[in-house]
Coordinates of C-alpha atoms and ligand atoms in Angstrom, one line a residue:
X7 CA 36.4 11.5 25.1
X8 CA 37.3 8.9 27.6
X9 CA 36.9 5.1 26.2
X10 CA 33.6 4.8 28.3
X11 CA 32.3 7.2 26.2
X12 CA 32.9 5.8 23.2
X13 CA 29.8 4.1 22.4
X14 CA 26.7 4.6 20.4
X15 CA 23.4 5.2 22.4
X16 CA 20.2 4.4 21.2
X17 CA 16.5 5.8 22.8
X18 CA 14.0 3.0 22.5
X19 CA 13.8 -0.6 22.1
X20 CA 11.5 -1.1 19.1
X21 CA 12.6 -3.4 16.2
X22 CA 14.0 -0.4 14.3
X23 CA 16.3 0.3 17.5
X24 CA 17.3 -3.5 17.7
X25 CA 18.1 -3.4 14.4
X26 CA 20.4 -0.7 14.1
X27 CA 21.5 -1.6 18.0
X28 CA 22.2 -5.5 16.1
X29 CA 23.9 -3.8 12.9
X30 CA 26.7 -1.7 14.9
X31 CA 27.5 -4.3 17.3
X32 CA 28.4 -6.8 14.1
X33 CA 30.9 -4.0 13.6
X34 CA 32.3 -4.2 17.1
X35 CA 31.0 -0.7 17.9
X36 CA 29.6 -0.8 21.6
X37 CA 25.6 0.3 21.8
X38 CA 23.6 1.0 24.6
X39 CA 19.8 0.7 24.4
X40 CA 17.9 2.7 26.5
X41 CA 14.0 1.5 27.3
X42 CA 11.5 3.0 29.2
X43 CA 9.2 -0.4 29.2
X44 CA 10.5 -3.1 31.6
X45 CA 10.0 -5.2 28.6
X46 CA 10.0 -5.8 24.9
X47 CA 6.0 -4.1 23.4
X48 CA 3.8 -7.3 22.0
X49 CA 1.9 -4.8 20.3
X50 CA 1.2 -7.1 16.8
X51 CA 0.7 -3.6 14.8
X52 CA 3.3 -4.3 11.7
X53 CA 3.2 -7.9 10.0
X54 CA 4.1 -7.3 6.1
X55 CA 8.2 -7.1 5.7
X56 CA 8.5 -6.4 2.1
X57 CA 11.5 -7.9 -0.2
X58 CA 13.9 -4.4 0.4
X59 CA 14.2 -5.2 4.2
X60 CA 14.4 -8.8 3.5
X61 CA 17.9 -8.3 1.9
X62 CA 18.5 -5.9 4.7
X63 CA 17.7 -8.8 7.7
X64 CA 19.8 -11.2 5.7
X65 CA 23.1 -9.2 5.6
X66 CA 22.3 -9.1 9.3
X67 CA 21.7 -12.4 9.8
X68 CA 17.7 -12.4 10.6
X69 CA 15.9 -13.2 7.5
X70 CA 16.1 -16.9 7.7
X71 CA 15.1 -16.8 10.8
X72 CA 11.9 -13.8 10.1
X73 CA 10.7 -16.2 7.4
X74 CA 10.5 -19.8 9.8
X75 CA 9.2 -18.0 12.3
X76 CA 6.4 -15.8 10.0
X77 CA 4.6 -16.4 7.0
X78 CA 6.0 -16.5 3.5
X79 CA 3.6 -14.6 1.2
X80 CA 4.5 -14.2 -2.5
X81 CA 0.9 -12.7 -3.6
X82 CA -1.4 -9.4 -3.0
X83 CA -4.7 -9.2 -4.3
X84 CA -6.8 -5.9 -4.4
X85 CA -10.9 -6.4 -4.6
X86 CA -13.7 -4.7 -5.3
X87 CA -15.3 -4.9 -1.9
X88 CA -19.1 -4.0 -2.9
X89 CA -19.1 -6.9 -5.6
X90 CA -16.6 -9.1 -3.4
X91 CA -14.9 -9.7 -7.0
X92 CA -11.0 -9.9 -7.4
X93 CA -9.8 -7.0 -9.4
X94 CA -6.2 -7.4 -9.5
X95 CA -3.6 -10.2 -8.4
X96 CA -0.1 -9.4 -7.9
X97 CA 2.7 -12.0 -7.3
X98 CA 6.2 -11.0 -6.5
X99 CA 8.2 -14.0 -8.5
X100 CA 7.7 -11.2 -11.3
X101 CA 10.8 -9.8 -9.1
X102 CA 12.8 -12.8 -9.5
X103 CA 15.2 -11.3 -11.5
X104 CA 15.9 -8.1 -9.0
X105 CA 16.1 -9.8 -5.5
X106 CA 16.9 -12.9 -3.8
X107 CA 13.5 -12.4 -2.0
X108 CA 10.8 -12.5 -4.6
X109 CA 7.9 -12.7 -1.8
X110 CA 7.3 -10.6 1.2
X111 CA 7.5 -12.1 5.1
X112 CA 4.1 -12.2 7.3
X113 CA 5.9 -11.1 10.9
X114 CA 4.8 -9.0 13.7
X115 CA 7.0 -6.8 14.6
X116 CA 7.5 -8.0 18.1
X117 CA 8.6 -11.2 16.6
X118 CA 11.7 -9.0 14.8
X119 CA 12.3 -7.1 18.0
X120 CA 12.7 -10.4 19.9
X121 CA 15.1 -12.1 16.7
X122 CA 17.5 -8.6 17.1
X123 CA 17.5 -8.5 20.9
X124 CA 17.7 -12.2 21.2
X125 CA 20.8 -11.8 18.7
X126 CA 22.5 -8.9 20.5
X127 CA 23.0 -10.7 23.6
X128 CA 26.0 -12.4 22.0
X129 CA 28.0 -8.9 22.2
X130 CA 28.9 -8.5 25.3
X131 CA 29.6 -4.6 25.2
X132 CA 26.0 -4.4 24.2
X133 CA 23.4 -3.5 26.6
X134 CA 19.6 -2.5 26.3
X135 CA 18.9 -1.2 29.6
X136 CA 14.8 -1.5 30.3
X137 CA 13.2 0.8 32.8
X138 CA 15.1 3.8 31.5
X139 CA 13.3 6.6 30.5
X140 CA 15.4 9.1 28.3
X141 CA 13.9 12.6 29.4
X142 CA 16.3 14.8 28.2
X143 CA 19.3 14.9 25.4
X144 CA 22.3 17.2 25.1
X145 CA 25.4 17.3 23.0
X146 CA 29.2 18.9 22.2
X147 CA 31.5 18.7 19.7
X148 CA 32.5 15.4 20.4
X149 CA 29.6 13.6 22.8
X150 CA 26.1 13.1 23.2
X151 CA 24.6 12.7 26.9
X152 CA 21.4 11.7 27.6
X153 CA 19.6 12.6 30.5
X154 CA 17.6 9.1 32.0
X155 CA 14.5 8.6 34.2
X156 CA 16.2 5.0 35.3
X157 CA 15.3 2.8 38.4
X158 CA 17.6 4.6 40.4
X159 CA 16.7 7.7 40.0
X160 CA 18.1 10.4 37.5
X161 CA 21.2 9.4 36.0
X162 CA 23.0 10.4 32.6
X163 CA 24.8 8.0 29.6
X164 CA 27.1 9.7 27.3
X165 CA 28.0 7.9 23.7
X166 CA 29.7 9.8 20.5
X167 CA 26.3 9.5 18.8
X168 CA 22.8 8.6 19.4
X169 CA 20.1 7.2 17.2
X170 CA 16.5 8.5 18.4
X171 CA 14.5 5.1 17.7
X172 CA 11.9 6.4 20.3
X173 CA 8.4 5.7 18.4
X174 CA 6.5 8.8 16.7
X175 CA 6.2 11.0 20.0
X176 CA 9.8 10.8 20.3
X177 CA 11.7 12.8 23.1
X178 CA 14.9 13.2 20.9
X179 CA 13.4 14.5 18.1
X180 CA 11.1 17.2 20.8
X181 CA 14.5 18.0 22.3
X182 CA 16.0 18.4 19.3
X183 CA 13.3 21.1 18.4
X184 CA 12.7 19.1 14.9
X185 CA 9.2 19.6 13.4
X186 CA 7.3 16.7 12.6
X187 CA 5.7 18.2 9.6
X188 CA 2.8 16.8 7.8
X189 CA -1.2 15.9 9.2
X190 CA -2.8 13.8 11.2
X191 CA -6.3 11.9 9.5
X192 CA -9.7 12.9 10.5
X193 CA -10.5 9.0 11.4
X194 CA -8.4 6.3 13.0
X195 CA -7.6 2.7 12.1
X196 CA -9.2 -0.1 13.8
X197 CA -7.7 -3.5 13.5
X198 CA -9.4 -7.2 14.4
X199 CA -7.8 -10.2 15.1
X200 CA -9.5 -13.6 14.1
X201 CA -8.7 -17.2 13.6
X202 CA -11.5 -17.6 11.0
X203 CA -10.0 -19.2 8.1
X204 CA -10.7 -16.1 5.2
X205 CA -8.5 -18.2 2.6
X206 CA -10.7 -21.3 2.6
X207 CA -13.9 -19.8 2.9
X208 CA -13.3 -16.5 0.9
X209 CA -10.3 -17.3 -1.6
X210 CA -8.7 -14.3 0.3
X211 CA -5.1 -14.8 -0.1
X212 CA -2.4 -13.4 2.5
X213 CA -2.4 -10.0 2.1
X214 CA -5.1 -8.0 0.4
X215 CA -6.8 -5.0 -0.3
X216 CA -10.4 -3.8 -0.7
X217 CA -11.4 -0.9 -2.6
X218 CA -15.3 0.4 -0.8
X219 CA -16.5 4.3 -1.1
X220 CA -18.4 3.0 2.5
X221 CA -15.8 1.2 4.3
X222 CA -12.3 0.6 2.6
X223 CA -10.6 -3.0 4.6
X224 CA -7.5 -4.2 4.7
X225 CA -6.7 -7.6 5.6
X226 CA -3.8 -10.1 6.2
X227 CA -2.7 -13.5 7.4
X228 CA -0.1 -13.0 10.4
X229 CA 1.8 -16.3 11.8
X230 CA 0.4 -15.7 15.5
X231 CA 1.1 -18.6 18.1
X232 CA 1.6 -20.9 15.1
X233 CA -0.7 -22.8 12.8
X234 CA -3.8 -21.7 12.1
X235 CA -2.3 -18.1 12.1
X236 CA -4.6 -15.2 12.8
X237 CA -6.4 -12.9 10.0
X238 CA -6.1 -9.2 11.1
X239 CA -9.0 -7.1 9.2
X240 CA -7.9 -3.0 9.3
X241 CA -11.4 -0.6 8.8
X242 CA -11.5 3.3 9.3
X243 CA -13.7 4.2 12.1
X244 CA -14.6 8.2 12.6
X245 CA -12.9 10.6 15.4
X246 CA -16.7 10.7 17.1
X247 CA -16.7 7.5 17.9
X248 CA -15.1 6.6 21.6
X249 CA -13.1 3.7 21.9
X250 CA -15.1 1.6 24.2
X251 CA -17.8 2.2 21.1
X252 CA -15.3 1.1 18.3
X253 CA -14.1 -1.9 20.4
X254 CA -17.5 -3.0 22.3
X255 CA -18.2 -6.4 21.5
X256 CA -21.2 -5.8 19.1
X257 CA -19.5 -3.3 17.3
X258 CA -17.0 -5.5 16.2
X259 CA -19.2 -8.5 15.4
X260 CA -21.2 -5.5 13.5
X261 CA -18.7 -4.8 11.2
X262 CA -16.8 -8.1 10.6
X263 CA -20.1 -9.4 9.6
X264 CA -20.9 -6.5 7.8
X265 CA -17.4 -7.6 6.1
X266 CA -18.3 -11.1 5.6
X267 CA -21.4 -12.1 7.0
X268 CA -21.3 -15.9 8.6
X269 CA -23.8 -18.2 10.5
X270 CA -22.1 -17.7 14.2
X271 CA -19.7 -14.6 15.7
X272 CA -16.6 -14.4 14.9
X273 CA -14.2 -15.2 17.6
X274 CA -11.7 -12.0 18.5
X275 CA -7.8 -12.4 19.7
X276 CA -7.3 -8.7 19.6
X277 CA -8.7 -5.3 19.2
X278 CA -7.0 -2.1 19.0
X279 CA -7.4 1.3 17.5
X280 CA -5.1 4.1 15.9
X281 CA -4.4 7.4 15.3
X282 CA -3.2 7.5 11.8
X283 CA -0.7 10.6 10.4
X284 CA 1.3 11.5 7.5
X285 CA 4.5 13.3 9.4
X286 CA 8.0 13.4 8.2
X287 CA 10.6 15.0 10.3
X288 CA 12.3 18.5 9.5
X289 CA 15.7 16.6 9.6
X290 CA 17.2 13.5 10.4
X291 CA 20.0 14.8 11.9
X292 CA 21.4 16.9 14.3
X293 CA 24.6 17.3 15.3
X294 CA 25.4 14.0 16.7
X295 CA 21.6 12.9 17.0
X296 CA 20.3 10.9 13.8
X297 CA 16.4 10.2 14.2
X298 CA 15.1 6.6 12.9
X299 CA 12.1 4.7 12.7
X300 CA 8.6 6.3 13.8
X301 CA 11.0 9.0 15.6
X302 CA 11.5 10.4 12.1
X303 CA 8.3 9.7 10.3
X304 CA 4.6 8.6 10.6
X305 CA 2.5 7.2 7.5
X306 CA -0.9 4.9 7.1
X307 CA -0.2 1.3 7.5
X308 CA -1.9 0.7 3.8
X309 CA 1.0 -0.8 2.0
X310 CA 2.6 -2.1 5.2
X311 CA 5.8 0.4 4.9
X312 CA 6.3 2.5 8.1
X313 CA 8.3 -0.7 9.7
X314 CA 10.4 -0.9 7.0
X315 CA 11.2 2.1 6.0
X316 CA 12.3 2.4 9.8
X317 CA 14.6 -0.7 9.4
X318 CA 16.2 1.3 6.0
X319 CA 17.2 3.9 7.9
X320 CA 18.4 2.1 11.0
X321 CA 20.9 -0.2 8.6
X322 CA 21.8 3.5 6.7
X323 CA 22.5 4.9 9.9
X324 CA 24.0 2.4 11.5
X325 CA 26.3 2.1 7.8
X326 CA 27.2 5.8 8.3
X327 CA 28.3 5.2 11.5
X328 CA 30.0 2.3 11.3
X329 CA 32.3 3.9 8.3
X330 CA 33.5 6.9 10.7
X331 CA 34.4 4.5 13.4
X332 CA 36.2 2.6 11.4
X333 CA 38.1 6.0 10.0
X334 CA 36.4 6.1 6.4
X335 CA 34.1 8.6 6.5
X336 CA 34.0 12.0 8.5
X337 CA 30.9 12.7 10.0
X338 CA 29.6 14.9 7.1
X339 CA 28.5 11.4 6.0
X340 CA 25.7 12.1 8.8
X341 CA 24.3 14.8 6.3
X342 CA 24.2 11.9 3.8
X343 CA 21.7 9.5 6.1
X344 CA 19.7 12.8 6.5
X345 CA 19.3 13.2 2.5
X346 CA 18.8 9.6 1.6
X347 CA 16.2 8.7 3.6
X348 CA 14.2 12.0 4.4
X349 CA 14.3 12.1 0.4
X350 CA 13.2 8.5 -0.1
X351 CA 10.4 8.9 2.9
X352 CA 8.8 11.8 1.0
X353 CA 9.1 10.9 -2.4
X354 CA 8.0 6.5 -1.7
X355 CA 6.7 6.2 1.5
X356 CA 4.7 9.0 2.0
X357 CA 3.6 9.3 -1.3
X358 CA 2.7 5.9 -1.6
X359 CA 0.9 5.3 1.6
X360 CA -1.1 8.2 0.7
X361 CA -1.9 7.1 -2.7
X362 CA -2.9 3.5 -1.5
X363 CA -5.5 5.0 0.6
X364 CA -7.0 7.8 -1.7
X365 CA -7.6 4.4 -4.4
X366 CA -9.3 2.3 -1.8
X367 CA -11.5 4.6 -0.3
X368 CA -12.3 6.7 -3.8
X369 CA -15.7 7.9 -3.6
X370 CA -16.4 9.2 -6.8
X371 CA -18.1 6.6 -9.4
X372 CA -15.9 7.9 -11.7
X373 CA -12.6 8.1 -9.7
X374 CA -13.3 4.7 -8.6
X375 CA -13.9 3.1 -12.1
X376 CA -10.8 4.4 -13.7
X377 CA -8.6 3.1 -10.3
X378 CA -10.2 -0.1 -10.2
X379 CA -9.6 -0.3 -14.2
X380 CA -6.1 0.6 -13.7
X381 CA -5.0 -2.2 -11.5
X382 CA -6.8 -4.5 -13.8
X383 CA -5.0 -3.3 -16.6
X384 CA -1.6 -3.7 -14.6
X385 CA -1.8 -6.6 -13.3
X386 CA -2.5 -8.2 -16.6
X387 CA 0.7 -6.0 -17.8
X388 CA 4.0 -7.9 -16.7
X389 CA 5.9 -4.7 -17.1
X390 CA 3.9 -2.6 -15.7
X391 CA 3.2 -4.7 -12.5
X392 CA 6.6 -5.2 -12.5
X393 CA 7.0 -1.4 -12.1
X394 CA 4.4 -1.4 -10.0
X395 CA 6.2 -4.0 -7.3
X396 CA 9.4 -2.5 -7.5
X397 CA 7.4 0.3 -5.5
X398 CA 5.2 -1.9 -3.4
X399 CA 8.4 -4.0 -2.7
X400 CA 10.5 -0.6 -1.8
X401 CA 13.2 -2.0 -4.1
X402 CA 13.0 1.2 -5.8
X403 CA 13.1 3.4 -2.9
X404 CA 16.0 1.9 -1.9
X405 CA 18.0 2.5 -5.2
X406 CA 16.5 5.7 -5.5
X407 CA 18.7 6.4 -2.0
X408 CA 21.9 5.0 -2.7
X409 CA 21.8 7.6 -5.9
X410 CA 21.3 10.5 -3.3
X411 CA 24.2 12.4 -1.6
Ligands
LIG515 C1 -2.3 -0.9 12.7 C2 -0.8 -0.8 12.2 C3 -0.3 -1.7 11.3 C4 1.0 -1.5 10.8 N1 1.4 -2.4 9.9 C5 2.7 -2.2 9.4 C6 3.2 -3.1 8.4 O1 2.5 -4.1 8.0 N2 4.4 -2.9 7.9 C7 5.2 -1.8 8.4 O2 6.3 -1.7 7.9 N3 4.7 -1.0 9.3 C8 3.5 -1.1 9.8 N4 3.1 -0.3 10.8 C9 4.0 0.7 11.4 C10 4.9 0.1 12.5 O3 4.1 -0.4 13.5 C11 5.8 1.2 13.0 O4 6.4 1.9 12.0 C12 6.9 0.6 14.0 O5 6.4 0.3 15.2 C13 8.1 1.6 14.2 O6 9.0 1.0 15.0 P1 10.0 1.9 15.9 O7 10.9 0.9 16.5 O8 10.4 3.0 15.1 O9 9.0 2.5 17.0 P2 8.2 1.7 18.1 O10 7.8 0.4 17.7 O11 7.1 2.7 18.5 O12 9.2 1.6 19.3 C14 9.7 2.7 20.1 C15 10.2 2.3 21.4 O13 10.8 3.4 22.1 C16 10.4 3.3 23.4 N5 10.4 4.7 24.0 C17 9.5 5.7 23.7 N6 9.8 6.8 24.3 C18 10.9 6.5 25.1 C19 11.7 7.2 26.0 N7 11.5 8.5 26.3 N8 12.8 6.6 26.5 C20 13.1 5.3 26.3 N9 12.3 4.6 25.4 C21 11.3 5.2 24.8 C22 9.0 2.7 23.4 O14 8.6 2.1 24.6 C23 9.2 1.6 22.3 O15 9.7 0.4 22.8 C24 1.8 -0.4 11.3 C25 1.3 0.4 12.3 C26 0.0 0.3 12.8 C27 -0.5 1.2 13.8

């Protein structure tokens, strides 16, 4: 391979390809990022980065920086929504003892996305290239060559690998003829952005959870512009219902004061509404091609984990490949990123996000009494909420990987 060659490519300029685009150049190993957007997305969607990424951001030098420019959050409260009671409240310092980060970090994700772009500029053989569509991968024993929709026309960039960071309908991993197993929800996620203050007029704290058999919420303080911050509220909203209905101006008003009713409208920053799935990828790698980030799995936002388990595997990855470049590991080490975090996905993320939702929106009297009882009894349980966080913080996920392979 001639020395132009030798470079990593990356498909799509999210935060998880930032970060693993950040990561390798730290090593000295030359990345291009390839964009189809003639900018960075603002799309607010993740805001929660939990203690296990934390540690991650630092080693790369972004933590401090996450946690001026977001909101530090060391509590999560779940509630019964019906009786607007408080069942359970959860604070991280119960962590203390396992992580330098004890509290989770309120940023949207653009805000990361900016931080690692902003970051990478300092590496001179770095480039994200916006405008540049990847339509097409190939690869040989000892390249990858992407085939790119750029504003020139059609053109081609070859590396020795490529991470696939290109979002859940990912061309890389279609290429690659990966199956994106799992299923796709009958309703979608809508999400509401609000100034109202929910923490002085509702005790809400940052980040919490309410359990309904009608209409299961999530909701969260985010950083925004700056002081006040925003509150984003999530609710499922059926498949029948268009999106001009879900986001019309009296339905929202409808169900935010359906939420919490109050004497005037609530005022509205932003509305938007999801298609929610629970989809892993067959594999993580092939060949030369390592998937990453929503390329590699989709899961319900309830737990706030499908950002970070993307920014796990773009530091494993980019680990992986750093330690072949550098001549300690052969690139059998790719199979390694494949078991570590397709293993971890299933077994923490996907089985946790799926739990989380099943408890809040628990129909059965029953079902409902026993989960609501259960994070009662935990909370007031040091050890077992201690167990409990270790999941909710993906400290335990993490672990779990670097026993695997
Ligand atoms: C409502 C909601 C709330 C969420 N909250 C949380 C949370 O609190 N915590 C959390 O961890 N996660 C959360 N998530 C999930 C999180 O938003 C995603 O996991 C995250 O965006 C994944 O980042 P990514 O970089 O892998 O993909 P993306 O952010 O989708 O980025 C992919 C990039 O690739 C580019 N691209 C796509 N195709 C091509 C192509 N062919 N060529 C070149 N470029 C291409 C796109 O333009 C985009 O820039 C939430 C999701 C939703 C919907």
């Amino acid at each position: 391979m001639t020395k132009k060659n030798k470079r990593v490519l990356i498909a799509g300029a999210g935060p998880v390809g930032l970060i693993a685009a950040l990561k390798l150049s730290q090593a000295g190993i030359p990345v291009t990022v390839l964009e189809k957007e003639n900018q960075l997305l603002d799309d607010p969607r993740a805001a929660t980065t939990h203690p296990a990424t934390l540690e991650m951001l630092d080693e790369i030098g972004m933590a401090d920086e996450a946690e001026k420019q977001g909101l530090v959050c060391d509590e999560f409260y779940f509630w019964d929504r019906p009786k607007n009671e408080i069942i359970a409240k959860f604070n991280h310092r119960l962590l203390a003892s396992e992580t330098k980060f004890p509290y989770v970090v309120q940023c949207e994700q653009f805000k990361l996305a900016k931080l690692a772009l902003s970051k990478l500029k300092n590496y001179s053989d770095s480039s994200v290239l916006f405008a540049h569509e990847v339509i097409g991968v190939e690869q040989d024993t000892d390249k990858v060559t992407l085939i790119v929709n750029g504003p020139n026309g059609e053109e081609a960039a070859t590396g020795s690998f490529l991470i696939g960071c290109d979002g859940g309908r990912s061309i890389i991993r279609k290429s690659s003829n990966i199956d994106f197993e799992g299923f796709t929800y009958p309703e979608r996620f809508v999400v509401y952005s609000t100034p109202f203050d929910f923490e002085a007029a509702r005790g809400c704290c940052y980040r919490n959870y309410y359990a309904d058999p009608d209409e299961w919420s999530n909701l969260f303080k985010v950083s925004g512009d700056g002081p006040p911050g925003l509150w984003r509220a999530v609710f499922p909203t059926d498949m029948s219902q268009a999106d001009e209905e879900v986001m019309s101006d009296k339905a929202v008003q409808l169900r935010m004061q359906k939420f919490f009713p109050k004497d005037s409208d609530y005022e509205i920053t932003h509305r938007n509404v999801y298609t929610i799935n629970q989809r892993v990828a067959k594999k993580f790698r092939h060949g030369r091609v390592l998937l990453a980030g929503d390329a590699a799995h989709l899961n319900n936002s309830i737990g706030g984990m499908g950002l970070n388990g993307g920014i796990h595997d773009a530091i494993n990855a980019a680990d992986k490949i750093i330690k072949i470049w550098q001549g300690e590991a052969d690139e059998t080490s790719l199979d390694i990123y494949d078991i570590q975090r397709r293993t971890t996905t299933h077994e923490f993320t996907q089985a946790q996000t799926i739990a989380n939702k099943k408890r809040l929106e628990a129909k059965d009297a029953q079902t409902r009494k026993e989960n609501l009882a259960e994070l009662k009894e935990m909370a007031l349980d040091p050890t077992r909420a201690k167990k409990f966080m270790m999941g909710t913080s993906m400290l335990s996920a993490v672990r779990r990987a670097a026993t695997l392979g």
